[in-house]
Amino acid sequence: MQEIDVYALIGEDGFARLTAAFYRRVPHDDILGPMYPAHDLAGAEQRLRDFLVGRLGGPPRYIEQRGHPRLRARHAPFTINQAARDRWLALMREALEEAALPAEARQFLQAFLDEMSTFMINRPA
Ligand code: HEM
């Protein structure tokens, strides 16, 4: 996958719109809702936003605050089978639509999140 500087294209505001649209959907979802901390959705939103910002061209806030991402290890406590991965990606696709990002950034993010979410599967179907 050819990396592009998504941060230069969409800035803090683009990442904030994307993650807000995603986390607005999470609590209503029958698979994902129960997995996320109901008392700290704002914190979860910030962690994902900071990770994406730092990974895709912006300031490294996530690594400063949380250290090396080790995302597969951090997701190990959660049951991520194909269905959970597909739902996560479906909500992200909706969030990408809602965030109305420039086409080049949206296409890159879609492919990037598609690949990363498959990598996060940690249980058989
Ligand atoms: C495949 C489906 C996925 C599921 C079901 C899932 C679920 C979760 C859950 C339940 C949390 C805990 C929320 C919190 O308190 O932070 C979390 C954290 C997180 N997820 Fe995911 N996730 C998935 C994929 C991804 C992907 C593809 C990425 C990156 C592109 C990602 C990035 C993160 C980050 C950065 C955190 C915070 C980790 C930390 O610092 O503790 N997740 N995820």
Short mmCIF file of N, CA, C and O and ligand atoms in Angstrom, two decimals:
data_model
loop_
_atom_site.label_atom_id
_atom_site.label_comp_id
_atom_site.label_asym_id
_atom_site.label_seq_id
_atom_site.Cartn_x
_atom_site.Cartn_y
_atom_site.Cartn_z
N MET A 1 0.86 -1.20 0.00
CA MET A 1 0.00 0.00 0.00
C MET A 1 0.89 1.25 0.00
O MET A 1 1.77 1.38 0.84
N GLN A 2 0.68 2.14 -0.92
CA GLN A 2 1.46 3.38 -0.99
C GLN A 2 1.00 4.32 0.13
O GLN A 2 -0.16 4.70 0.19
N GLU A 3 1.92 4.67 1.03
CA GLU A 3 1.54 5.56 2.14
C GLU A 3 1.40 7.00 1.63
O GLU A 3 2.22 7.45 0.84
N ILE A 4 0.39 7.69 2.08
CA ILE A 4 0.28 9.11 1.77
C ILE A 4 0.19 9.87 3.09
O ILE A 4 -0.09 9.28 4.13
N ASP A 5 0.48 11.18 3.05
CA ASP A 5 0.43 11.97 4.29
C ASP A 5 -1.00 12.41 4.56
O ASP A 5 -1.44 13.48 4.16
N VAL A 6 -1.74 11.51 5.22
CA VAL A 6 -3.16 11.78 5.47
C VAL A 6 -3.31 13.01 6.36
O VAL A 6 -4.22 13.83 6.17
N TYR A 7 -2.39 13.16 7.33
CA TYR A 7 -2.49 14.30 8.26
C TYR A 7 -2.42 15.62 7.51
O TYR A 7 -3.15 16.57 7.83
N ALA A 8 -1.55 15.68 6.50
CA ALA A 8 -1.44 16.92 5.71
C ALA A 8 -2.75 17.21 4.96
O ALA A 8 -3.10 18.36 4.74
N LEU A 9 -3.47 16.14 4.61
CA LEU A 9 -4.71 16.32 3.84
C LEU A 9 -5.92 16.66 4.71
O LEU A 9 -6.77 17.45 4.31
N ILE A 10 -6.02 16.05 5.89
CA ILE A 10 -7.26 16.21 6.67
C ILE A 10 -7.07 16.88 8.03
O ILE A 10 -8.04 17.31 8.64
N GLY A 11 -5.81 16.93 8.51
CA GLY A 11 -5.52 17.63 9.76
C GLY A 11 -6.20 17.04 10.98
O GLY A 11 -6.87 16.02 10.92
N GLU A 12 -6.01 17.70 12.12
CA GLU A 12 -6.64 17.26 13.39
C GLU A 12 -8.14 17.13 13.22
O GLU A 12 -8.77 16.21 13.71
N ASP A 13 -8.72 18.11 12.52
CA ASP A 13 -10.16 18.17 12.41
C ASP A 13 -10.73 16.95 11.66
O ASP A 13 -11.76 16.40 12.06
N GLY A 14 -10.04 16.52 10.61
CA GLY A 14 -10.51 15.35 9.86
C GLY A 14 -10.49 14.10 10.72
O GLY A 14 -11.46 13.32 10.74
N PHE A 15 -9.40 13.88 11.46
CA PHE A 15 -9.32 12.70 12.34
C PHE A 15 -10.37 12.78 13.45
O PHE A 15 -10.95 11.77 13.84
N ALA A 16 -10.58 14.00 13.96
CA ALA A 16 -11.57 14.17 15.03
C ALA A 16 -12.98 13.85 14.51
O ALA A 16 -13.76 13.16 15.19
N ARG A 17 -13.30 14.30 13.30
CA ARG A 17 -14.63 14.01 12.73
C ARG A 17 -14.81 12.51 12.52
O ARG A 17 -15.87 11.95 12.80
N LEU A 18 -13.76 11.87 12.02
CA LEU A 18 -13.83 10.43 11.75
C LEU A 18 -14.05 9.62 13.03
O LEU A 18 -14.96 8.79 13.11
N THR A 19 -13.24 9.88 14.05
CA THR A 19 -13.35 9.06 15.26
C THR A 19 -14.63 9.40 16.04
O THR A 19 -15.23 8.52 16.64
N ALA A 20 -15.06 10.66 15.98
CA ALA A 20 -16.33 11.01 16.65
C ALA A 20 -17.48 10.27 15.98
O ALA A 20 -18.36 9.72 16.67
N ALA A 21 -17.48 10.22 14.66
CA ALA A 21 -18.57 9.54 13.93
C ALA A 21 -18.55 8.04 14.25
O ALA A 21 -19.60 7.40 14.38
N PHE A 22 -17.36 7.46 14.39
CA PHE A 22 -17.25 6.04 14.72
C PHE A 22 -17.79 5.78 16.14
O PHE A 22 -18.65 4.92 16.35
N TYR A 23 -17.31 6.54 17.11
CA TYR A 23 -17.70 6.26 18.51
C TYR A 23 -19.14 6.65 18.80
O TYR A 23 -19.73 6.17 19.77
N ARG A 24 -19.74 7.51 17.98
CA ARG A 24 -21.17 7.79 18.13
C ARG A 24 -21.98 6.52 17.84
O ARG A 24 -23.05 6.31 18.38
N ARG A 25 -21.46 5.66 16.97
CA ARG A 25 -22.17 4.44 16.58
C ARG A 25 -21.94 3.28 17.55
O ARG A 25 -22.79 2.40 17.70
N VAL A 26 -20.74 3.25 18.17
CA VAL A 26 -20.35 2.08 18.98
C VAL A 26 -21.37 1.69 20.05
O VAL A 26 -21.75 0.52 20.14
N PRO A 27 -21.86 2.64 20.90
CA PRO A 27 -22.72 2.19 22.00
C PRO A 27 -24.03 1.56 21.54
O PRO A 27 -24.65 0.81 22.29
N HIS A 28 -24.47 1.84 20.30
CA HIS A 28 -25.73 1.29 19.79
C HIS A 28 -25.54 -0.06 19.10
O HIS A 28 -26.50 -0.66 18.64
N ASP A 29 -24.30 -0.51 19.01
CA ASP A 29 -24.02 -1.72 18.22
C ASP A 29 -24.08 -2.97 19.09
O ASP A 29 -23.47 -3.01 20.16
N ASP A 30 -24.79 -4.01 18.60
CA ASP A 30 -24.98 -5.20 19.44
C ASP A 30 -23.68 -6.00 19.64
O ASP A 30 -23.51 -6.64 20.67
N ILE A 31 -22.76 -5.97 18.68
CA ILE A 31 -21.49 -6.71 18.86
C ILE A 31 -20.45 -5.83 19.57
O ILE A 31 -19.84 -6.23 20.56
N LEU A 32 -20.26 -4.61 19.07
CA LEU A 32 -19.17 -3.78 19.59
C LEU A 32 -19.53 -3.06 20.88
O LEU A 32 -18.67 -2.88 21.75
N GLY A 33 -20.79 -2.65 21.02
CA GLY A 33 -21.21 -1.88 22.19
C GLY A 33 -20.71 -2.47 23.50
O GLY A 33 -20.05 -1.79 24.29
N PRO A 34 -21.01 -3.77 23.75
CA PRO A 34 -20.61 -4.37 25.03
C PRO A 34 -19.09 -4.49 25.22
O PRO A 34 -18.63 -4.69 26.35
N MET A 35 -18.31 -4.39 24.13
CA MET A 35 -16.86 -4.58 24.26
C MET A 35 -16.15 -3.33 24.77
O MET A 35 -15.07 -3.41 25.37
N TYR A 36 -16.74 -2.16 24.50
CA TYR A 36 -16.04 -0.90 24.82
C TYR A 36 -16.44 -0.41 26.21
O TYR A 36 -17.55 -0.69 26.69
N PRO A 37 -15.55 0.33 26.89
CA PRO A 37 -15.84 0.79 28.26
C PRO A 37 -16.89 1.90 28.25
O PRO A 37 -16.61 3.03 27.82
N ALA A 38 -18.11 1.59 28.71
CA ALA A 38 -19.23 2.54 28.65
C ALA A 38 -18.89 3.84 29.38
O ALA A 38 -19.31 4.93 28.98
N HIS A 39 -18.11 3.72 30.47
CA HIS A 39 -17.78 4.89 31.29
C HIS A 39 -16.65 5.72 30.70
O HIS A 39 -16.34 6.78 31.20
N ASP A 40 -15.99 5.21 29.65
CA ASP A 40 -14.82 5.92 29.13
C ASP A 40 -14.76 5.89 27.60
O ASP A 40 -13.70 5.68 27.01
N LEU A 41 -15.92 6.10 26.97
CA LEU A 41 -15.93 6.13 25.51
C LEU A 41 -15.13 7.32 24.99
O LEU A 41 -14.48 7.23 23.95
N ALA A 42 -15.17 8.43 25.73
CA ALA A 42 -14.43 9.62 25.30
C ALA A 42 -12.92 9.33 25.32
O ALA A 42 -12.18 9.73 24.42
N GLY A 43 -12.48 8.58 26.34
CA GLY A 43 -11.07 8.20 26.42
C GLY A 43 -10.70 7.27 25.27
O GLY A 43 -9.65 7.41 24.65
N ALA A 44 -11.59 6.30 24.98
CA ALA A 44 -11.33 5.37 23.89
C ALA A 44 -11.25 6.13 22.56
O ALA A 44 -10.38 5.86 21.73
N GLU A 45 -12.14 7.07 22.40
CA GLU A 45 -12.14 7.89 21.17
C GLU A 45 -10.81 8.63 21.03
O GLU A 45 -10.21 8.67 19.96
N GLN A 46 -10.35 9.17 22.13
CA GLN A 46 -9.09 9.92 22.08
C GLN A 46 -7.90 9.00 21.77
O GLN A 46 -7.01 9.37 20.99
N ARG A 47 -7.91 7.80 22.34
CA ARG A 47 -6.80 6.88 22.09
C ARG A 47 -6.74 6.50 20.61
O ARG A 47 -5.66 6.50 20.01
N LEU A 48 -7.88 6.20 20.01
CA LEU A 48 -7.89 5.84 18.58
C LEU A 48 -7.48 7.03 17.72
O LEU A 48 -6.69 6.90 16.78
N ARG A 49 -8.02 8.20 18.07
CA ARG A 49 -7.69 9.41 17.29
C ARG A 49 -6.18 9.69 17.35
O ARG A 49 -5.54 9.91 16.33
N ASP A 50 -5.64 9.67 18.57
CA ASP A 50 -4.21 9.97 18.72
C ASP A 50 -3.35 8.94 18.00
O ASP A 50 -2.32 9.28 17.41
N PHE A 51 -3.78 7.67 18.05
CA PHE A 51 -3.01 6.64 17.34
C PHE A 51 -3.00 6.93 15.84
O PHE A 51 -1.94 6.93 15.19
N LEU A 52 -4.18 7.16 15.27
CA LEU A 52 -4.27 7.38 13.82
C LEU A 52 -3.50 8.63 13.40
O LEU A 52 -2.78 8.61 12.40
N VAL A 53 -3.64 9.70 14.18
CA VAL A 53 -2.91 10.94 13.89
C VAL A 53 -1.40 10.66 13.82
O VAL A 53 -0.73 11.01 12.85
N GLY A 54 -0.88 9.99 14.85
CA GLY A 54 0.56 9.76 14.92
C GLY A 54 1.05 8.79 13.85
O GLY A 54 2.13 8.95 13.28
N ARG A 55 0.22 7.80 13.55
CA ARG A 55 0.61 6.77 12.57
C ARG A 55 0.59 7.33 11.14
O ARG A 55 1.30 6.86 10.27
N LEU A 56 -0.24 8.35 10.92
CA LEU A 56 -0.48 8.81 9.55
C LEU A 56 -0.01 10.25 9.31
O LEU A 56 -0.63 10.99 8.56
N GLY A 57 1.08 10.62 9.98
CA GLY A 57 1.75 11.86 9.60
C GLY A 57 1.69 12.99 10.61
O GLY A 57 2.34 14.02 10.42
N GLY A 58 0.93 12.84 11.70
CA GLY A 58 0.78 13.93 12.67
C GLY A 58 1.64 13.73 13.91
O GLY A 58 2.48 12.84 13.97
N PRO A 59 1.44 14.58 14.92
CA PRO A 59 2.24 14.52 16.15
C PRO A 59 2.07 13.19 16.89
O PRO A 59 0.97 12.63 16.91
N PRO A 60 3.16 12.71 17.52
CA PRO A 60 3.17 11.36 18.12
C PRO A 60 2.59 11.33 19.53
O PRO A 60 3.18 10.78 20.45
N ARG A 61 1.40 11.90 19.71
CA ARG A 61 0.81 11.94 21.07
C ARG A 61 0.55 10.55 21.63
O ARG A 61 0.73 10.31 22.81
N TYR A 62 0.09 9.64 20.76
CA TYR A 62 -0.25 8.31 21.27
C TYR A 62 0.98 7.65 21.90
O TYR A 62 0.92 7.18 23.04
N ILE A 63 2.08 7.63 21.16
CA ILE A 63 3.29 6.97 21.66
C ILE A 63 3.82 7.66 22.91
O ILE A 63 4.27 7.02 23.86
N GLU A 64 3.72 9.00 22.95
CA GLU A 64 4.16 9.73 24.14
C GLU A 64 3.36 9.30 25.38
O GLU A 64 3.90 9.17 26.47
N GLN A 65 2.05 9.12 25.18
CA GLN A 65 1.20 8.82 26.34
C GLN A 65 1.05 7.34 26.64
O GLN A 65 0.92 6.94 27.79
N ARG A 66 1.08 6.49 25.59
CA ARG A 66 0.77 5.08 25.80
C ARG A 66 1.94 4.16 25.49
O ARG A 66 1.83 2.95 25.72
N GLY A 67 3.03 4.71 24.94
CA GLY A 67 4.17 3.87 24.58
C GLY A 67 3.95 3.15 23.26
O GLY A 67 3.04 3.50 22.50
N HIS A 68 4.78 2.14 22.99
CA HIS A 68 4.68 1.41 21.72
C HIS A 68 3.25 0.85 21.58
O HIS A 68 2.73 0.29 22.54
N PRO A 69 2.63 1.00 20.42
CA PRO A 69 1.22 0.61 20.28
C PRO A 69 0.92 -0.86 20.59
O PRO A 69 -0.09 -1.14 21.24
N ARG A 70 1.76 -1.81 20.16
CA ARG A 70 1.51 -3.24 20.41
C ARG A 70 0.02 -3.55 20.26
O ARG A 70 -0.61 -4.12 21.16
N LEU A 71 -0.54 -3.19 19.13
CA LEU A 71 -2.00 -3.23 19.03
C LEU A 71 -2.58 -4.64 19.11
O LEU A 71 -3.65 -4.82 19.69
N ARG A 72 -1.88 -5.63 18.57
CA ARG A 72 -2.44 -6.99 18.69
C ARG A 72 -2.48 -7.42 20.15
O ARG A 72 -3.46 -7.99 20.62
N ALA A 73 -1.43 -7.11 20.89
CA ALA A 73 -1.41 -7.46 22.32
C ALA A 73 -2.50 -6.70 23.08
O ALA A 73 -3.20 -7.26 23.91
N ARG A 74 -2.66 -5.42 22.77
CA ARG A 74 -3.67 -4.63 23.49
C ARG A 74 -5.08 -5.10 23.17
O ARG A 74 -6.01 -4.85 23.95
N HIS A 75 -5.27 -5.73 22.02
CA HIS A 75 -6.60 -6.21 21.65
C HIS A 75 -6.84 -7.65 22.09
O HIS A 75 -7.95 -8.15 21.94
N ALA A 76 -5.82 -8.30 22.62
CA ALA A 76 -5.96 -9.72 22.99
C ALA A 76 -7.12 -10.00 23.94
O ALA A 76 -7.78 -11.03 23.82
N PRO A 77 -7.43 -9.09 24.90
CA PRO A 77 -8.55 -9.39 25.80
C PRO A 77 -9.91 -9.39 25.11
O PRO A 77 -10.89 -9.89 25.69
N PHE A 78 -10.00 -8.81 23.92
CA PHE A 78 -11.30 -8.69 23.25
C PHE A 78 -11.47 -9.80 22.22
O PHE A 78 -10.52 -10.19 21.54
N THR A 79 -12.70 -10.31 22.12
CA THR A 79 -13.00 -11.36 21.16
C THR A 79 -13.18 -10.76 19.78
O THR A 79 -14.25 -10.24 19.45
N ILE A 80 -12.11 -10.79 19.00
CA ILE A 80 -12.19 -10.23 17.64
C ILE A 80 -12.16 -11.38 16.65
O ILE A 80 -11.10 -11.87 16.25
N ASN A 81 -13.36 -11.86 16.30
CA ASN A 81 -13.49 -12.86 15.25
C ASN A 81 -13.86 -12.14 13.95
O ASN A 81 -13.91 -10.90 13.92
N GLN A 82 -14.13 -12.91 12.90
CA GLN A 82 -14.43 -12.29 11.61
C GLN A 82 -15.64 -11.35 11.71
O GLN A 82 -15.65 -10.26 11.14
N ALA A 83 -16.66 -11.79 12.47
CA ALA A 83 -17.88 -10.98 12.57
C ALA A 83 -17.61 -9.65 13.26
O ALA A 83 -18.11 -8.59 12.84
N ALA A 84 -16.81 -9.67 14.33
CA ALA A 84 -16.50 -8.44 15.05
C ALA A 84 -15.66 -7.52 14.18
O ALA A 84 -15.86 -6.30 14.14
N ARG A 85 -14.71 -8.12 13.45
CA ARG A 85 -13.88 -7.33 12.53
C ARG A 85 -14.73 -6.70 11.43
O ARG A 85 -14.59 -5.52 11.11
N ASP A 86 -15.65 -7.48 10.87
CA ASP A 86 -16.49 -6.96 9.78
C ASP A 86 -17.38 -5.82 10.29
O ASP A 86 -17.59 -4.83 9.59
N ARG A 87 -17.87 -5.96 11.52
CA ARG A 87 -18.74 -4.91 12.06
C ARG A 87 -17.94 -3.64 12.35
O ARG A 87 -18.37 -2.54 12.06
N TRP A 88 -16.74 -3.82 12.92
CA TRP A 88 -15.87 -2.67 13.20
C TRP A 88 -15.61 -1.90 11.91
O TRP A 88 -15.73 -0.68 11.85
N LEU A 89 -15.30 -2.66 10.85
CA LEU A 89 -15.00 -2.02 9.57
C LEU A 89 -16.25 -1.36 8.98
O LEU A 89 -16.17 -0.28 8.38
N ALA A 90 -17.41 -2.00 9.16
CA ALA A 90 -18.65 -1.43 8.63
C ALA A 90 -18.94 -0.08 9.29
O ALA A 90 -19.32 0.90 8.63
N LEU A 91 -18.75 -0.02 10.61
CA LEU A 91 -18.97 1.26 11.31
C LEU A 91 -17.95 2.31 10.87
O LEU A 91 -18.28 3.49 10.74
N MET A 92 -16.73 1.86 10.63
CA MET A 92 -15.69 2.79 10.14
C MET A 92 -16.05 3.32 8.76
O MET A 92 -15.84 4.48 8.45
N ARG A 93 -16.58 2.42 7.90
CA ARG A 93 -16.97 2.86 6.55
C ARG A 93 -18.05 3.94 6.66
O ARG A 93 -18.00 4.95 5.95
N GLU A 94 -19.04 3.72 7.54
CA GLU A 94 -20.09 4.73 7.73
C GLU A 94 -19.49 6.02 8.24
O GLU A 94 -19.87 7.11 7.82
N ALA A 95 -18.55 5.89 9.19
CA ALA A 95 -17.91 7.09 9.75
C ALA A 95 -17.12 7.83 8.69
O ALA A 95 -17.13 9.07 8.65
N LEU A 96 -16.47 7.08 7.79
CA LEU A 96 -15.71 7.71 6.71
C LEU A 96 -16.64 8.49 5.78
O LEU A 96 -16.31 9.59 5.33
N GLU A 97 -17.80 7.91 5.51
CA GLU A 97 -18.79 8.62 4.69
C GLU A 97 -19.19 9.92 5.38
O GLU A 97 -19.20 11.00 4.79
N GLU A 98 -19.56 9.78 6.66
CA GLU A 98 -20.08 10.94 7.41
C GLU A 98 -19.03 12.04 7.52
O GLU A 98 -19.37 13.23 7.45
N ALA A 99 -17.76 11.66 7.66
CA ALA A 99 -16.71 12.67 7.87
C ALA A 99 -16.41 13.48 6.61
O ALA A 99 -15.77 14.52 6.68
N ALA A 100 -16.89 12.98 5.47
CA ALA A 100 -16.76 13.72 4.20
C ALA A 100 -15.33 14.21 3.97
O ALA A 100 -15.08 15.41 3.80
N LEU A 101 -14.40 13.26 3.96
CA LEU A 101 -12.98 13.60 3.76
C LEU A 101 -12.67 13.66 2.27
O LEU A 101 -13.41 13.10 1.46
N PRO A 102 -11.57 14.32 1.90
CA PRO A 102 -11.17 14.32 0.49
C PRO A 102 -11.00 12.88 -0.02
O PRO A 102 -10.55 12.00 0.74
N ALA A 103 -11.36 12.66 -1.28
CA ALA A 103 -11.40 11.29 -1.82
C ALA A 103 -10.08 10.54 -1.64
O ALA A 103 -10.09 9.36 -1.27
N GLU A 104 -8.96 11.22 -1.85
CA GLU A 104 -7.67 10.54 -1.76
C GLU A 104 -7.43 10.02 -0.34
O GLU A 104 -6.96 8.90 -0.14
N ALA A 105 -7.76 10.84 0.66
CA ALA A 105 -7.59 10.44 2.05
C ALA A 105 -8.56 9.32 2.40
O ALA A 105 -8.20 8.35 3.08
N ARG A 106 -9.80 9.43 1.94
CA ARG A 106 -10.79 8.41 2.27
C ARG A 106 -10.41 7.06 1.69
O ARG A 106 -10.50 6.04 2.37
N GLN A 107 -9.97 7.06 0.44
CA GLN A 107 -9.57 5.80 -0.19
C GLN A 107 -8.40 5.16 0.56
O GLN A 107 -8.40 3.96 0.81
N PHE A 108 -7.42 5.97 0.93
CA PHE A 108 -6.28 5.42 1.66
C PHE A 108 -6.74 4.85 3.00
O PHE A 108 -6.38 3.73 3.38
N LEU A 109 -7.52 5.62 3.74
CA LEU A 109 -7.96 5.19 5.07
C LEU A 109 -8.78 3.90 4.98
O LEU A 109 -8.64 3.00 5.82
N GLN A 110 -9.62 3.81 3.96
CA GLN A 110 -10.43 2.61 3.80
C GLN A 110 -9.54 1.37 3.64
O GLN A 110 -9.75 0.36 4.32
N ALA A 111 -8.54 1.47 2.77
CA ALA A 111 -7.64 0.33 2.54
C ALA A 111 -6.81 0.05 3.79
O ALA A 111 -6.62 -1.11 4.18
N PHE A 112 -6.32 1.10 4.43
CA PHE A 112 -5.49 0.96 5.63
C PHE A 112 -6.28 0.27 6.76
O PHE A 112 -5.80 -0.67 7.40
N LEU A 113 -7.50 0.73 7.00
CA LEU A 113 -8.30 0.19 8.10
C LEU A 113 -8.78 -1.23 7.78
O LEU A 113 -8.91 -2.07 8.67
N ASP A 114 -9.04 -1.49 6.52
CA ASP A 114 -9.41 -2.83 6.06
C ASP A 114 -8.29 -3.81 6.44
O ASP A 114 -8.52 -4.86 7.07
N GLU A 115 -7.05 -3.46 6.11
CA GLU A 115 -5.90 -4.32 6.36
C GLU A 115 -5.63 -4.46 7.86
O GLU A 115 -5.44 -5.56 8.38
N MET A 116 -5.64 -3.32 8.57
CA MET A 116 -5.35 -3.34 10.00
C MET A 116 -6.39 -4.14 10.78
O MET A 116 -6.07 -4.81 11.76
N SER A 117 -7.65 -4.04 10.37
CA SER A 117 -8.69 -4.74 11.13
C SER A 117 -8.57 -6.26 10.92
O SER A 117 -8.83 -7.03 11.85
N THR A 118 -8.15 -6.68 9.75
CA THR A 118 -7.93 -8.12 9.51
C THR A 118 -6.79 -8.61 10.38
O THR A 118 -6.87 -9.69 10.99
N PHE A 119 -5.75 -7.79 10.50
CA PHE A 119 -4.58 -8.12 11.31
C PHE A 119 -4.96 -8.28 12.79
O PHE A 119 -4.29 -8.98 13.55
N MET A 120 -6.05 -7.64 13.20
CA MET A 120 -6.45 -7.65 14.62
C MET A 120 -7.29 -8.88 14.99
O MET A 120 -7.55 -9.12 16.17
N ILE A 121 -7.70 -9.69 13.99
CA ILE A 121 -8.49 -10.89 14.31
C ILE A 121 -7.66 -11.82 15.20
O ILE A 121 -6.51 -12.12 14.88
N ASN A 122 -8.26 -12.24 16.33
CA ASN A 122 -7.50 -13.05 17.30
C ASN A 122 -8.28 -14.27 17.80
O ASN A 122 -7.89 -14.91 18.76
N ARG A 123 -9.43 -14.56 17.16
CA ARG A 123 -10.22 -15.75 17.53
C ARG A 123 -10.77 -16.37 16.24
O ARG A 123 -11.07 -15.64 15.30
N PRO A 124 -10.94 -17.70 16.24
CA PRO A 124 -11.58 -18.32 15.07
C PRO A 124 -13.04 -17.89 14.98
O PRO A 124 -13.60 -17.43 15.98
N ALA A 125 -13.61 -18.03 13.80
CA ALA A 125 -15.00 -17.61 13.58
C ALA A 125 -15.90 -18.29 14.59
O ALA A 125 -16.82 -17.71 15.12
C1 HEM B 1 -11.02 -5.38 14.22
C2 HEM B 1 -11.92 -4.92 15.07
C3 HEM B 1 -11.57 -4.12 16.30
C4 HEM B 1 -12.22 -4.20 17.49
C5 HEM B 1 -13.42 -5.08 17.80
C6 HEM B 1 -11.56 -3.28 18.40
C7 HEM B 1 -11.93 -3.10 19.72
C8 HEM B 1 -11.26 -2.29 20.61
C9 HEM B 1 -11.62 -2.13 21.98
C10 HEM B 1 -12.81 -2.81 22.67
C11 HEM B 1 -10.73 -1.28 22.54
C12 HEM B 1 -10.68 -0.77 24.00
C13 HEM B 1 -11.18 0.66 24.01
C14 HEM B 1 -10.31 1.56 24.85
O1 HEM B 1 -10.55 1.64 26.07
O2 HEM B 1 -9.38 2.19 24.31
C15 HEM B 1 -9.79 -0.90 21.50
C16 HEM B 1 -8.73 -0.05 21.68
C17 HEM B 1 -7.93 0.42 20.67
N1 HEM B 1 -8.03 0.10 19.36
FE1 HEM B 1 -9.26 -1.27 18.58
N2 HEM B 1 -10.53 -2.66 17.76
C18 HEM B 1 -10.49 -3.14 16.47
C19 HEM B 1 -9.62 -2.73 15.49
C20 HEM B 1 -8.70 -1.72 15.61
C21 HEM B 1 -7.88 -1.21 14.52
C22 HEM B 1 -7.93 -1.72 13.08
C23 HEM B 1 -7.11 -0.22 15.04
C24 HEM B 1 -6.07 0.65 14.37
C25 HEM B 1 -6.16 1.04 13.11
C26 HEM B 1 -7.44 -0.11 16.45
C27 HEM B 1 -6.86 0.80 17.31
C28 HEM B 1 -7.10 0.84 18.66
C29 HEM B 1 -6.34 1.66 19.60
C30 HEM B 1 -5.19 2.61 19.25
C31 HEM B 1 -6.85 1.39 20.86
C32 HEM B 1 -6.36 1.94 22.20
C33 HEM B 1 -5.32 0.99 22.77
C34 HEM B 1 -4.75 1.47 24.10
O3 HEM B 1 -3.94 2.39 24.08
O4 HEM B 1 -5.12 0.92 25.13
N3 HEM B 1 -8.41 -1.01 16.74
N4 HEM B 1 -10.13 -1.53 20.35
#
